[in-house]
Every structure is written in C-alpha cells, then in structure tokens.
Coordinates of C-alpha atoms and ligand atoms in Angstrom, one line a residue:
Chain D
M1 CA -34.9 -32.8 -3.6
T2 CA -33.5 -34.6 -0.7
G3 CA -29.9 -35.2 0.6
L4 CA -28.9 -31.5 0.2
P5 CA -25.5 -30.7 1.9
A6 CA -25.1 -28.2 4.5
Q7 CA -29.1 -27.6 6.0
A8 CA -27.1 -28.1 9.0
P9 CA -25.4 -24.5 9.0
A10 CA -27.6 -22.8 7.1
R11 CA -28.3 -20.3 9.9
R12 CA -25.0 -19.6 10.6
W13 CA -23.9 -18.9 6.4
R14 CA -23.5 -16.0 5.6
P15 CA -23.1 -14.5 1.8
G16 CA -19.5 -14.0 0.6
P17 CA -18.1 -9.8 -0.3
L18 CA -19.9 -9.2 -3.4
L19 CA -16.3 -6.7 -4.5
P20 CA -13.5 -8.9 -3.4
V21 CA -11.0 -8.3 -1.5
G22 CA -8.2 -6.3 -2.5
E23 CA -5.7 -7.8 0.2
G24 CA -2.7 -5.7 -0.3
R25 CA -3.9 -2.7 -1.6
D26 CA -6.2 -2.0 2.0
R27 CA -3.4 -3.3 3.8
A28 CA -1.5 -0.5 2.3
L29 CA -4.8 1.8 3.0
S30 CA -5.4 0.8 6.7
F31 CA -1.7 1.7 7.5
V32 CA -1.6 5.7 5.4
I33 CA -4.7 5.8 7.6
A34 CA -3.5 4.4 10.8
V35 CA -0.2 7.2 9.7
L36 CA -2.6 9.7 9.9
C37 CA -4.7 9.4 12.5
A38 CA -2.4 8.9 15.0
L39 CA -0.4 12.5 13.3
A40 CA -4.1 14.3 13.5
C41 CA -4.5 12.3 17.7
L42 CA -0.7 13.7 18.8
T43 CA -1.8 17.0 17.1
A44 CA -5.0 18.1 18.7
I45 CA -4.0 16.3 22.4
L46 CA -0.7 18.9 21.5
A47 CA -2.9 21.8 20.5
L48 CA -5.5 20.9 24.1
A49 CA -1.8 21.3 26.1
A50 CA -0.9 24.4 24.6
D51 CA -4.3 25.8 24.7
R52 CA -3.7 24.9 28.5
A53 CA -0.1 26.9 28.5
A54 CA -1.4 29.2 26.5
S55 CA -4.3 30.5 29.6
G56 CA -1.8 29.7 32.1
W57 CA 0.2 32.7 31.2
R58 CA -2.3 34.7 30.2
T59 CA -3.5 34.5 33.9
Q60 CA -0.1 34.7 35.2
I61 CA 0.3 38.1 33.2
S62 CA -2.8 40.2 33.5
A63 CA -1.9 38.9 37.8
S64 CA 0.8 41.2 37.3
A65 CA 2.4 44.5 35.8
T66 CA 5.5 46.7 36.8
V67 CA 5.7 50.1 37.4
L68 CA 9.0 51.4 36.6
V69 CA 9.1 54.8 39.5
R70 CA 11.6 58.3 38.3
P71 CA 12.4 59.6 41.1
G72 CA 11.5 62.5 41.8
R73 CA 13.5 65.4 42.9
G74 CA 14.9 65.8 46.4
Q75 CA 13.5 61.9 46.3
T76 CA 16.5 58.7 46.7
S77 CA 15.4 56.2 43.8
S78 CA 14.3 53.3 46.4
E79 CA 12.4 56.3 48.5
A80 CA 10.0 56.9 45.2
A81 CA 9.6 53.2 44.7
A82 CA 8.8 52.8 48.0
A83 CA 6.4 55.2 48.3
A84 CA 5.5 53.7 44.5
A85 CA 5.0 50.0 46.0
E86 CA 2.7 52.0 49.3
A87 CA 0.5 52.8 46.8
L88 CA -0.4 50.5 44.6
A89 CA -0.4 48.6 47.6
G90 CA -3.9 50.5 48.5
V91 CA -5.3 50.1 45.2
P92 CA -8.5 47.6 45.5
G93 CA -7.4 44.1 43.6
V94 CA -3.6 44.6 43.7
T95 CA -2.5 41.7 46.6
E96 CA 1.1 42.5 46.3
A97 CA 2.4 45.7 45.6
R98 CA 6.7 44.8 46.0
A99 CA 9.9 47.4 45.4
L100 CA 12.7 45.6 43.8
D101 CA 16.2 46.3 45.9
R102 CA 18.6 47.6 43.7
A103 CA 20.0 43.9 43.1
D104 CA 16.9 42.7 41.5
A105 CA 17.2 46.1 39.4
L106 CA 20.4 45.4 38.6
R107 CA 19.5 41.5 37.6
L108 CA 16.2 42.2 35.7
L109 CA 18.5 45.3 33.5
T110 CA 21.4 43.6 32.8
P111 CA 20.1 42.1 29.2
W112 CA 20.7 46.0 28.4
L113 CA 23.5 47.0 30.4
G114 CA 25.8 43.9 29.9
G115 CA 27.1 42.5 33.5
G116 CA 28.4 44.1 36.1
V117 CA 29.9 46.9 34.6
L118 CA 27.1 49.5 37.1
P119 CA 29.4 51.5 39.7
D120 CA 27.5 51.0 43.2
D121 CA 25.5 54.5 42.8
A122 CA 24.7 54.8 39.5
P123 CA 21.3 56.1 39.0
I124 CA 19.7 53.2 38.4
P125 CA 15.7 52.8 37.5
M126 CA 13.4 50.7 40.0
L127 CA 10.6 48.9 39.3
V128 CA 7.5 47.7 41.6
A129 CA 6.3 44.4 40.8
V130 CA 2.9 44.6 41.4
D131 CA 0.5 41.2 42.3
L132 CA -3.0 41.2 40.9
D133 CA -5.5 38.9 42.0
P134 CA -6.3 37.2 39.4
R135 CA -9.8 36.6 39.8
R136 CA -10.2 40.7 39.7
P137 CA -7.7 42.5 38.9
A138 CA -7.5 46.6 39.0
T139 CA -7.3 47.3 35.8
S140 CA -4.4 49.7 34.4
A141 CA -6.5 53.2 35.2
A142 CA -7.5 52.5 38.0
L143 CA -3.0 52.0 39.0
R144 CA -1.9 55.1 37.5
A145 CA -4.2 57.2 39.3
A146 CA -3.2 55.9 42.4
L147 CA 0.3 56.2 41.0
A148 CA -0.5 60.4 40.4
N149 CA -1.9 60.9 43.3
A150 CA 0.5 59.8 45.1
G151 CA 3.0 62.7 42.8
V152 CA 4.4 59.6 41.8
Q153 CA 6.7 60.2 38.5
A154 CA 5.6 56.8 36.7
V155 CA 5.1 54.5 34.0
L156 CA 3.1 51.3 34.4
D157 CA 3.6 48.1 32.4
D158 CA 0.8 45.9 32.2
H159 CA 2.2 43.6 29.7
S160 CA -1.0 44.2 27.8
R161 CA 1.4 44.0 25.5
W162 CA 2.6 40.4 26.7
L163 CA -1.2 39.4 26.7
G164 CA -1.5 40.0 23.1
D165 CA 1.2 38.0 22.1
V166 CA 0.0 35.2 23.9
E167 CA -2.8 35.5 22.5
R168 CA -1.9 35.3 19.6
A169 CA 0.5 32.2 19.9
A170 CA -2.0 30.8 21.5
L171 CA -4.5 31.6 18.0
I172 CA -1.5 30.9 15.7
A173 CA -1.0 26.8 17.7
R174 CA -5.0 26.4 17.6
S175 CA -5.3 27.5 13.4
A176 CA -2.5 25.3 13.3
A177 CA -4.1 22.4 14.6
L178 CA -7.5 22.4 13.4
G179 CA -5.5 23.3 9.5
A180 CA -3.2 20.3 10.0
G181 CA -6.7 18.0 11.1
A182 CA -8.2 19.0 8.0
L183 CA -5.5 18.1 5.9
V184 CA -5.1 14.8 7.6
A185 CA -8.8 14.2 6.9
L186 CA -8.6 15.4 3.4
A187 CA -5.1 13.5 2.9
A188 CA -7.0 10.6 4.5
G189 CA -10.0 11.3 1.7
A190 CA -8.3 11.5 -1.0
A191 CA -6.7 7.8 -0.2
V192 CA -9.3 6.2 0.2
A193 CA -10.6 7.9 -2.9
F194 CA -7.7 6.5 -5.1
A195 CA -8.9 3.4 -3.5
T196 CA -11.8 3.2 -4.4
R197 CA -11.1 4.6 -8.1
A198 CA -9.1 1.7 -8.0
G199 CA -11.2 -0.7 -6.9
L200 CA -13.9 0.5 -9.6
T201 CA -11.3 -0.2 -12.3
S202 CA -9.4 -2.9 -11.4
R203 CA -12.7 -5.0 -10.9
R204 CA -14.7 -3.6 -13.8
D205 CA -15.7 -6.4 -14.7
V206 CA -17.6 -6.6 -11.4
I207 CA -18.4 -3.8 -11.7
E208 CA -20.4 -4.4 -14.4
V209 CA -21.8 -7.5 -13.6
L210 CA -23.5 -6.5 -10.9
H211 CA -24.9 -3.2 -13.4
L212 CA -26.6 -5.9 -15.5
S213 CA -27.8 -7.9 -12.7
G214 CA -29.8 -4.8 -11.3
A215 CA -27.6 -3.4 -8.8
R216 CA -27.8 0.6 -8.3
D217 CA -25.2 2.9 -8.3
G218 CA -25.8 3.7 -4.9
F219 CA -25.9 0.0 -4.5
I220 CA -22.1 -0.5 -5.4
S221 CA -20.8 2.6 -4.2
G222 CA -22.6 1.3 -0.9
L223 CA -19.8 -1.7 -1.1
F224 CA -17.5 0.8 -0.9
E225 CA -18.0 2.8 1.4
R226 CA -18.8 0.1 3.9
R227 CA -15.8 -1.9 3.3
F228 CA -14.0 1.6 3.6
A229 CA -15.9 2.8 6.5
W230 CA -14.5 -0.3 8.4
L231 CA -11.0 -0.4 7.3
A232 CA -11.0 3.2 8.5
A233 CA -12.8 2.5 11.5
R234 CA -10.3 0.1 11.8
S235 CA -7.0 1.7 11.3
G236 CA -8.2 5.0 13.2
A237 CA -8.9 2.8 16.3
Y238 CA -5.0 2.1 15.7
G239 CA -3.8 5.3 15.2
A240 CA -5.7 7.0 18.2
L241 CA -3.5 4.1 20.3
A242 CA -0.1 4.7 19.1
A243 CA -1.2 8.6 19.6
I244 CA -1.9 7.6 22.8
L245 CA 0.3 5.8 23.6
L246 CA 2.5 8.3 22.6
A247 CA 1.7 11.8 24.5
G248 CA 1.2 9.4 26.7
A249 CA 4.7 8.3 27.0
L250 CA 5.9 12.0 26.7
K251 CA 3.2 12.5 29.8
A252 CA 5.0 10.0 32.1
F253 CA 8.3 10.3 31.6
G254 CA 7.8 14.5 30.4
G255 CA 9.6 15.8 34.0
Q256 CA 7.7 16.8 36.6
D257 CA 5.6 19.5 35.2
G258 CA 3.6 17.7 32.3
F259 CA 6.6 16.9 29.7
T260 CA 7.6 20.3 30.7
P261 CA 5.8 23.3 31.4
L262 CA 5.3 24.7 27.7
L263 CA 3.4 21.5 27.1
P264 CA 1.6 20.9 30.0
L265 CA -0.4 17.9 29.7
Q266 CA -2.9 16.2 31.7
W267 CA -3.9 13.0 31.4
S268 CA -7.5 13.9 29.9
D269 CA -5.8 15.2 27.0
L270 CA -5.5 12.2 26.0
L271 CA -9.2 11.0 25.8
A272 CA -9.5 13.6 22.3
A273 CA -8.2 10.9 20.6
A274 CA -10.9 9.3 21.2
P275 CA -13.4 10.0 18.2
C276 CA -10.8 8.7 16.0
P277 CA -12.1 5.7 14.8
L278 CA -15.3 7.9 14.2
A279 CA -14.1 10.1 12.4
A280 CA -12.1 8.7 10.5
A281 CA -15.0 6.4 9.2
G282 CA -17.0 9.2 8.4
V283 CA -14.1 10.8 6.0
A284 CA -14.6 7.2 4.2
V285 CA -17.8 6.8 4.1
V286 CA -18.1 10.0 2.1
S287 CA -15.3 10.6 0.1
A288 CA -16.1 6.7 -1.6
R289 CA -19.6 7.4 -2.3
R290 CA -18.2 11.1 -4.0
A291 CA -15.7 8.9 -6.2
A292 CA -17.8 5.8 -6.3
L293 CA -20.5 7.5 -8.5
R294 CA -18.1 10.0 -10.2
V295 CA -16.9 7.0 -11.7
L296 CA -19.9 5.3 -11.9
R297 CA -21.9 8.2 -14.1
A298 CA -18.9 9.1 -15.6
P299 CA -20.9 7.7 -19.6
S300 CA -18.2 5.9 -20.8
Q301 CA -19.9 2.7 -17.6
A302 CA -22.0 0.4 -18.8
Chain B
M1 CA -25.8 -0.9 -33.6
R2 CA -22.5 0.2 -34.0
Y3 CA -19.2 -1.0 -31.5
G4 CA -17.5 2.9 -32.1
R5 CA -15.9 4.0 -35.1
A6 CA -16.6 -0.1 -37.0
P7 CA -19.2 -0.4 -39.7
E8 CA -22.6 -1.2 -37.8
V9 CA -23.0 -4.7 -36.7
L10 CA -26.8 -4.9 -37.0
R11 CA -29.3 -3.0 -39.7
D12 CA -33.1 -2.7 -40.0
I13 CA -33.0 -4.6 -36.6
D14 CA -37.3 -5.0 -36.6
L15 CA -38.3 -7.9 -34.1
T16 CA -40.9 -8.3 -30.9
L17 CA -41.2 -10.3 -28.7
K18 CA -44.6 -11.0 -26.8
P19 CA -44.7 -11.4 -23.1
G20 CA -44.2 -15.1 -23.2
S21 CA -43.0 -15.8 -26.4
F22 CA -40.5 -18.4 -26.4
H23 CA -38.1 -17.6 -29.9
F24 CA -34.9 -19.1 -31.0
L25 CA -32.4 -16.5 -32.7
T26 CA -29.9 -18.3 -34.8
G27 CA -27.2 -17.2 -37.6
P28 CA -23.4 -17.8 -38.7
S29 CA -20.6 -17.2 -35.9
G30 CA -20.2 -12.7 -35.7
A31 CA -23.3 -12.7 -37.2
G32 CA -24.3 -10.3 -34.6
K33 CA -26.4 -13.0 -32.1
S34 CA -25.1 -11.8 -29.0
S35 CA -25.1 -7.7 -30.1
L36 CA -28.5 -7.8 -30.9
L37 CA -29.0 -9.4 -26.8
K38 CA -26.8 -6.0 -25.7
L39 CA -28.8 -4.0 -27.2
I40 CA -32.0 -5.6 -25.3
Y41 CA -30.4 -6.2 -22.0
L42 CA -29.4 -2.5 -21.8
A43 CA -25.6 -3.0 -21.8
H44 CA -24.9 -1.3 -25.7
G45 CA -27.6 1.5 -27.3
P46 CA -28.2 1.4 -31.2
S47 CA -26.3 3.9 -32.7
R48 CA -29.9 4.6 -34.1
G49 CA -33.1 3.4 -34.7
L50 CA -36.3 2.2 -31.2
I51 CA -35.9 0.3 -28.5
R52 CA -38.6 -0.5 -26.8
L53 CA -38.8 -2.8 -23.3
F54 CA -41.7 -3.3 -21.3
G55 CA -43.8 -0.6 -23.2
Q56 CA -40.7 1.9 -22.9
D57 CA -38.3 3.5 -25.3
I58 CA -35.8 3.3 -24.0
S59 CA -34.2 6.3 -24.9
T60 CA -36.8 7.7 -22.4
V61 CA -36.0 5.8 -19.1
A62 CA -34.1 8.0 -16.6
R63 CA -30.7 6.3 -15.5
R64 CA -32.0 6.1 -12.6
D65 CA -34.4 3.4 -13.7
V66 CA -32.8 0.9 -15.6
P67 CA -32.1 -1.4 -12.9
D68 CA -35.6 -1.7 -12.2
L69 CA -35.5 -3.0 -15.9
R70 CA -32.4 -5.6 -16.0
R71 CA -34.1 -7.0 -12.6
R72 CA -36.9 -7.9 -14.8
I73 CA -34.2 -9.8 -17.5
G74 CA -32.0 -13.0 -17.0
V75 CA -29.2 -13.0 -18.5
V76 CA -26.8 -16.0 -19.6
F77 CA -24.1 -14.6 -20.8
Q78 CA -21.3 -16.4 -24.2
E79 CA -18.8 -15.8 -21.5
F80 CA -20.9 -16.6 -18.8
R81 CA -19.7 -13.9 -16.5
L82 CA -19.2 -15.7 -12.7
L83 CA -17.8 -13.4 -10.2
D84 CA -14.5 -15.6 -9.7
H85 CA -14.2 -14.1 -5.7
L86 CA -18.0 -16.2 -4.9
S87 CA -19.3 -19.5 -4.1
A88 CA -21.5 -21.1 -7.2
L89 CA -24.5 -20.2 -4.2
D90 CA -23.3 -16.5 -4.1
N91 CA -23.1 -15.9 -7.3
V92 CA -26.5 -17.3 -8.0
A93 CA -27.9 -15.4 -5.6
L94 CA -26.3 -12.2 -7.4
P95 CA -29.5 -11.1 -8.4
L96 CA -31.5 -11.6 -5.0
R97 CA -29.0 -10.0 -2.8
I98 CA -28.8 -7.3 -5.8
A99 CA -33.2 -7.6 -5.2
G100 CA -32.5 -6.7 -1.5
R101 CA -33.5 -9.8 -0.3
R102 CA -32.3 -11.5 2.9
A103 CA -30.2 -15.2 2.7
Q104 CA -31.8 -16.4 5.2
E105 CA -35.1 -16.4 2.6
Y106 CA -33.3 -17.0 -0.8
R107 CA -30.1 -19.5 0.2
D108 CA -32.7 -23.4 0.7
D109 CA -34.4 -21.5 -2.6
V110 CA -30.7 -21.2 -4.4
A111 CA -29.6 -24.7 -3.0
E112 CA -32.6 -26.2 -4.7
L113 CA -31.8 -24.7 -7.5
L114 CA -27.9 -25.5 -8.2
A115 CA -29.3 -28.9 -6.9
W116 CA -31.9 -28.8 -10.4
V117 CA -28.8 -28.3 -12.4
G118 CA -26.6 -30.8 -10.8
L119 CA -24.0 -28.3 -8.8
G120 CA -26.4 -29.6 -5.6
E121 CA -22.5 -31.0 -4.5
R122 CA -20.6 -28.1 -5.2
L123 CA -22.4 -24.8 -3.9
E124 CA -19.8 -23.9 -2.2
A125 CA -17.2 -24.2 -5.2
L126 CA -15.1 -21.4 -6.4
P127 CA -15.9 -20.9 -10.1
S128 CA -12.5 -21.7 -11.4
T129 CA -12.6 -24.9 -9.7
L130 CA -16.7 -25.2 -12.2
S131 CA -15.9 -27.7 -15.7
G132 CA -17.2 -25.4 -18.4
G133 CA -20.9 -27.1 -18.5
E134 CA -20.6 -26.4 -14.6
K135 CA -20.1 -23.0 -15.1
Q136 CA -22.3 -22.7 -17.5
R137 CA -25.4 -23.8 -15.5
L138 CA -24.2 -21.6 -12.4
A139 CA -24.7 -19.1 -16.1
I140 CA -27.6 -20.5 -16.1
A141 CA -29.2 -20.6 -12.5
R142 CA -28.4 -16.9 -11.8
A143 CA -29.9 -15.7 -15.2
V144 CA -33.5 -18.2 -13.7
V145 CA -32.8 -17.4 -10.1
N146 CA -35.1 -14.1 -10.2
R147 CA -38.2 -15.1 -12.2
P148 CA -37.3 -12.8 -14.6
D149 CA -40.1 -11.6 -17.7
V150 CA -37.2 -12.0 -20.1
L151 CA -34.7 -14.6 -20.3
L152 CA -31.8 -13.7 -23.1
A153 CA -30.1 -16.8 -22.6
D154 CA -26.5 -17.1 -25.5
E155 CA -25.6 -20.2 -25.9
P156 CA -26.6 -21.9 -23.2
T157 CA -26.2 -25.3 -23.8
G158 CA -22.7 -25.1 -25.9
N159 CA -20.7 -26.6 -22.4
V160 CA -23.0 -29.4 -22.1
D161 CA -24.0 -32.4 -23.1
R162 CA -27.1 -33.6 -24.9
E163 CA -28.8 -34.3 -21.8
M164 CA -28.2 -31.7 -19.6
G165 CA -28.7 -29.4 -22.9
L166 CA -31.9 -31.4 -23.2
R167 CA -32.4 -30.5 -19.2
I168 CA -32.0 -26.8 -19.6
L169 CA -34.4 -26.5 -22.4
R170 CA -36.6 -27.6 -19.6
L171 CA -36.1 -25.3 -17.1
F172 CA -36.3 -22.5 -20.2
Q173 CA -39.9 -23.4 -21.3
E174 CA -41.1 -24.2 -17.3
L175 CA -40.4 -20.7 -17.2
N176 CA -41.9 -19.9 -20.3
R177 CA -44.6 -21.9 -19.1
L178 CA -44.9 -19.7 -15.9
G179 CA -45.3 -16.3 -18.5
T180 CA -41.3 -15.1 -19.2
T181 CA -40.2 -14.7 -22.8
V182 CA -37.6 -16.2 -23.6
L183 CA -34.4 -15.9 -26.4
I184 CA -32.4 -18.6 -27.4
A185 CA -28.9 -17.4 -29.5
T186 CA -27.9 -20.2 -29.8
H187 CA -25.7 -23.0 -32.7
D188 CA -27.4 -25.7 -31.4
R189 CA -29.5 -27.7 -34.3
E190 CA -31.4 -30.0 -32.0
L191 CA -32.2 -28.2 -29.1
V192 CA -34.1 -26.0 -32.0
Q193 CA -35.6 -29.0 -33.4
R194 CA -36.7 -30.4 -30.0
A195 CA -38.3 -27.2 -28.5
G196 CA -40.4 -26.9 -31.9
Q197 CA -40.1 -23.3 -30.8
P198 CA -40.3 -19.9 -33.7
V199 CA -36.6 -19.4 -35.5
L200 CA -35.2 -15.7 -36.0
R201 CA -32.2 -16.2 -38.2
L202 CA -29.9 -13.8 -38.4
D203 CA -27.2 -13.2 -41.7
G204 CA -25.1 -10.7 -42.2
G205 CA -26.2 -7.8 -39.8
R206 CA -30.2 -8.2 -40.8
L207 CA -32.7 -10.2 -39.3
S208 CA -35.3 -13.1 -41.4
P209 CA -38.7 -13.5 -39.6
P210 CA -39.3 -15.6 -37.3
L211 CA -39.7 -19.3 -39.1
R212 CA -40.7 -22.9 -37.0
P213 CA -39.0 -25.7 -37.6
G214 CA -40.2 -28.7 -38.8
P215 CA -41.2 -31.0 -35.7
P216 CA -39.0 -33.5 -36.0
V217 CA -40.9 -37.3 -36.5
G218 CA -43.1 -37.8 -34.0
Q219 CA -43.1 -35.1 -32.0
A220 CA -45.4 -32.2 -31.8
S221 CA -44.4 -28.8 -30.8
G222 CA -44.9 -26.6 -27.6
P223 CA -43.1 -26.9 -24.4
R224 CA -45.8 -29.1 -23.2
A225 CA -45.2 -31.4 -25.2
E226 CA -41.7 -31.8 -24.5
A227 CA -41.5 -34.3 -21.3
E228 CA -44.1 -37.1 -23.5
A229 CA -40.9 -36.1 -25.8
A230 CA -38.5 -37.8 -24.2
P231 CA -39.4 -40.0 -21.6
E232 CA -36.3 -41.1 -21.6
L233 CA -34.8 -38.6 -19.7
A234 CA -36.8 -38.7 -16.3
L235 CA -36.7 -35.2 -15.5
D236 CA -37.1 -33.9 -12.3
P237 CA -39.4 -31.0 -12.6
P238 CA -38.0 -27.7 -12.4
P239 CA -37.4 -26.1 -8.4
P240 CA -40.6 -23.4 -7.3
V241 CA -38.8 -20.9 -8.6
P242 CA -38.7 -17.7 -5.9
P243 CA -41.8 -15.6 -5.9
P244 CA -41.0 -12.8 -9.1
G245 CA -40.3 -9.6 -7.7
P246 CA -43.4 -6.7 -8.5
G247 CA -44.3 -5.8 -11.9
E248 CA -46.2 -7.7 -14.9
A249 CA -44.4 -9.4 -18.2
A250 CA -44.9 -6.8 -21.4
A251 CA -42.4 -6.6 -23.2
Ligands
LIG1 N1 -17.1 -5.3 -27.7 C1 -16.7 -5.0 -29.5 N2 -15.9 -4.0 -29.8 C2 -15.3 -4.3 -31.1 N3 -16.5 -4.9 -31.9 C3 -17.5 -5.9 -31.2 C4 -17.6 -6.1 -29.5 N4 -18.0 -7.2 -29.8 C5 -18.4 -8.2 -31.1 N5 -18.0 -6.4 -31.9 C6 -18.0 -7.7 -33.7 O1 -19.3 -7.1 -33.5 C7 -19.9 -8.4 -34.6 C8 -20.9 -10.0 -34.3 O2 -20.5 -10.1 -33.1 P1 -21.3 -11.0 -31.7 O3 -20.3 -10.6 -31.3 O4 -22.8 -9.8 -31.8 O5 -21.3 -11.4 -33.1 P2 -22.6 -13.8 -31.9 O6 -22.8 -13.3 -33.4 O7 -22.4 -13.4 -31.0 O8 -20.8 -14.3 -32.7 P3 -21.2 -16.1 -31.9 O9 -22.2 -16.8 -32.4 O10 -19.2 -16.5 -32.6 O11 -21.2 -16.0 -30.9 C9 -18.7 -9.3 -35.0 O12 -17.9 -9.2 -36.1 C10 -17.8 -9.2 -33.5 O13 -16.7 -9.0 -34.3
LIG2 MG1 -22.5 -14.3 -29.7

C-alpha cells in the first residue's frame, strides 16, 4: 500500500493517553493538592523557625542563672548581694555575676508587689544575675558550692524549670508540624484515591476494554499512577511556590529580626519546601496504586 | 451460563474448536451467540460446566495469568467497544500497546492495516466521527492487529456493504490460513455461503453440531478457493500483520 498519509510525522508521532482526561475533576484535584502542599510547606518552614527560636531561648536560658540572696546577721541586703556576686564571679564557667541594684530588684518584683507602694527602707530580697559561659556553663552544683563557701544564704534559680518548659514547647511545635504534615499527606492521598476510584468507575467501559485486550491490573493502575504522579508533582510545585512566597514575604516585611524574635525565619528555611513536588508525587503514586488495585481486584470486575 | 438470577441462557453446550479451524455461529437473535463468545473470551464465567482454553481449564487459571490468555484472543465486539477518546490509529494499536510494543515500531504496520480496511485516510479520526461501517472495520482491525491465536467476531459484517463484507471475510480467511482459529457469529447468510465453512447453530440455548453449507454453484469450499470464487473483487492481499507474540495456537 502506498499513499499513506502522515508518513512524515511518524517520528514525532505519539500515541494518545489510554485514560481519557477528566478535565474538571483533574483541575479540582490539582487545586486541592496545591493548597494542601502549600499548607504543608508553610508548616515545615515555620517549624524550622520555631525550632531555631527554641534553641535560641535554650541557650539564653541555660547561659544565665539568678540567685536570690537573704542578708545574714549584721549585713545589709546590698552587702550580702555584693558578697554573693563576688563569690560567684570566681567560679569557672561564669562570665559575669552582677548584683542588681534596688531599682532593678523592685522592677522585677513589681508583678508580685504591685507598683510603687513600698517604703524606701523596706527590706526586699536582693538578686544576683549570673551570666554563664554558653559553651561550658558552670553547673548548678558549682554555683551552690561557691555560695556556701562564701557563707551566703541564697537560693539559686538555674532556670532549669524554664528550660524544661522551652524543651516541651519545642517538642510540641515539632510534633505538631510532623502531625500536620502527616495529616496533609493523608488528605492528599485520600483525594488521589478518590479521584482514582472515580476514574475507574466513571470509565468502566474503557477499563473493561483494556482488560479484555489483555491488560494486567498493574498496567491499568500504572496509568492512574503516572497521571496522578504528574498532577501531584505539578500541584506540589505550585503549592511549594506559594508557601515560599508567603514565608518570604513574612521574612522580608515581618520586622527586623525576621518576622519576630518569636519566629526567627531565615532565607534558607524556605528550602524546606523544595522536596514538596517529589513527596506529593510519591504520595499520589502510592494512593493511586492502592485504590486502583483494590477496585480492580474486587470480585465484581471483569 | 446465566446472567445474574435470570434463567440459563446457554445449556449443555459441548463445543470444541480445533486449532486452525474456521466456524460460523448462527441462530436467532437472543439465542446466546454473544453470550457463548463471552464465555470464550473470559468476560463471563460459566454457571456450571467446564471451559478449556489453550488446553487449560479456565477455572484453574490464576487471575494474573488471564491477561496472557486474553492476548491470544482477538475479539470483534458486536457493539465495537472502541475507545472514543482515542484516534482510529490508537484504537487499533491498543492490543500492541498493552503487549508492551513501542509506538515507533508498530505505527506503520497499524497504519497499513487501517488502510487495508479502507480507513487509510482516517488515521486520526475519533470513533464518534466514523460511520457505523467504519467503526466496525476499526473494531475488526483492532481484533486482528496482534495476530491472535483465536479470533472471535460478533456480527463483523452487520454494518458494511457486500463488497466490504467479503473483503473482511477474506481477511479472516487469510488469518485462518496462517493458523488462527476463527469463530464468527453472524446472521449474514451470504457470508456463510461464500466461506463454505462449517456452521454451528444455536437455538433455545442449545448448540447443534456443525453443518457444512451446501457450496453455492460453481464454488469450491475452503479459504484458498476464495480469490477464484470472487474474481470480480479486486482484493489487495491482506497486510503483513505484525508477528504474533510467543505462544503457539491450541484452542
Ligand atoms: N448483560 C446481560 N445481562 C442480562 N441478560 C443478558 C445480558 N446479555 C444478554 N442477555 C440475555 O441473554 C440472552 C442471549 O443474549 P445474546 O446477546 O447472547 O444473544 P445473541 O444470540 O448474541 O443475539 P443477537 O443476535 O441479537 O446479537 C438474551 O435473552 C439476552 O436478553
Ligand atoms: Mg449478539
């Protein structure tokens, strides 16, 4: 036979998609996945910032301690505080020990005492602020020993209580981010599974012809896996981009310290969104495969 | 067999198709011709009884081996079952794609086959834009493109004119000559007469033993005689259909 048309484009010719394209449904799914991905990426970025904030607080807290001095007999509270500061300053791992003056102490006590009603000579406990070397901070035991040696009656607050709180808060933030990520993955997976089932049932005629032509379940599920992997990767890229833009705006316009000192964002944090398209595609493949094989292997299918 | 809880459509069918044989299947509408074909191409299970395909009892065939059996069977469905989102070319190429053949390898063969059934100008046409007869020819091309060991055709000439009907018969006979077992369900008396092949008659759910139609005057039976028998038809030789996959014919 001669005179066949379309010999020329034979090289470039590509066969059409075996699965009909479900225009409206695919667009809705793309949108849902993009939004979910944006949420997941934003969560990841903010979690990184929260982690940085927590570790910042951790160093600040563990690099300081407070000593509450009770004046001994024949001592003014200022003298007692000075003695304590001197003793503490000599401990290795202490960078500075500073007796707070009466005004500082009053300011710190205001929340408990109410503002400005104390007579000038009222005895108030004196505080010594101790700054520790953040790299090798003095232990609480060493500080207590130094105070005892100097014969100062004092209560040491090494802020470990606050440290515990910060650790707990950081852990909660991290778990919340992981949990949110897992939920988002589940939701995206469920959306893909739903779309796969809808595609299988709405075009049962196509699926049956494929089966009768000798297609294996894996072949048919592969059609859905590939389609939804692409769709999810594309949506994942859009979602990641949206999250990056949003977080970038926070960083750029959110004040001096990046957003706030509460969430010290760094530009490099935005990279947390980079694996999103791949992760979305992976979730899509797994859920499309599970859903398709489950439907195809159900006994009612031809 | 039966559909759901309906009464049995087919009863006590005892049919063996020898490898390389050629049979027609006739019977009144609703007799169960399509149903019998469904049993053979594994679209429906029997409610009782035994079906052996290529020497295997199909009730013992694992689900994952069914596709291999189906790839050896070409089916022309009564209602065509073309994929309406795919071009004519892609529809015909479907079995090849499923068998894992690459588009660049099969494209020209498929185009040639389409030209041979008179659709050479409609390679990119969607089925919805084709006439009934054109769809039928498309369905036939798809059924034979993989050179199946068994060809089942359900009313393959119901929508085409006499000349095209004979041309299609000629294609089936050529495949049969190359070893394909052929079973054609049809009401087309002339087709049956022309081919001179044994006829199975289905009526009331039962199958009568094969009969040979009396050969029409001046006509020998047998596929090889066909070209002489119809000298007024200038038929091209059937195209070199793509080589079959591994596996030998045995039905
Ligand atoms: N999917 C189905 N569900 C229920 N009953 C069916 C189904 N398909 C066919 N039948 C019934 O089975 C019987 C046989 O149908 P079948 O299609 O096999 O007949 P046929 O011989 O091919 O008829 P025709 O020559 O009109 O194509 C009919 O009574 C029909 O109503
Ligand atoms: Mg029928």
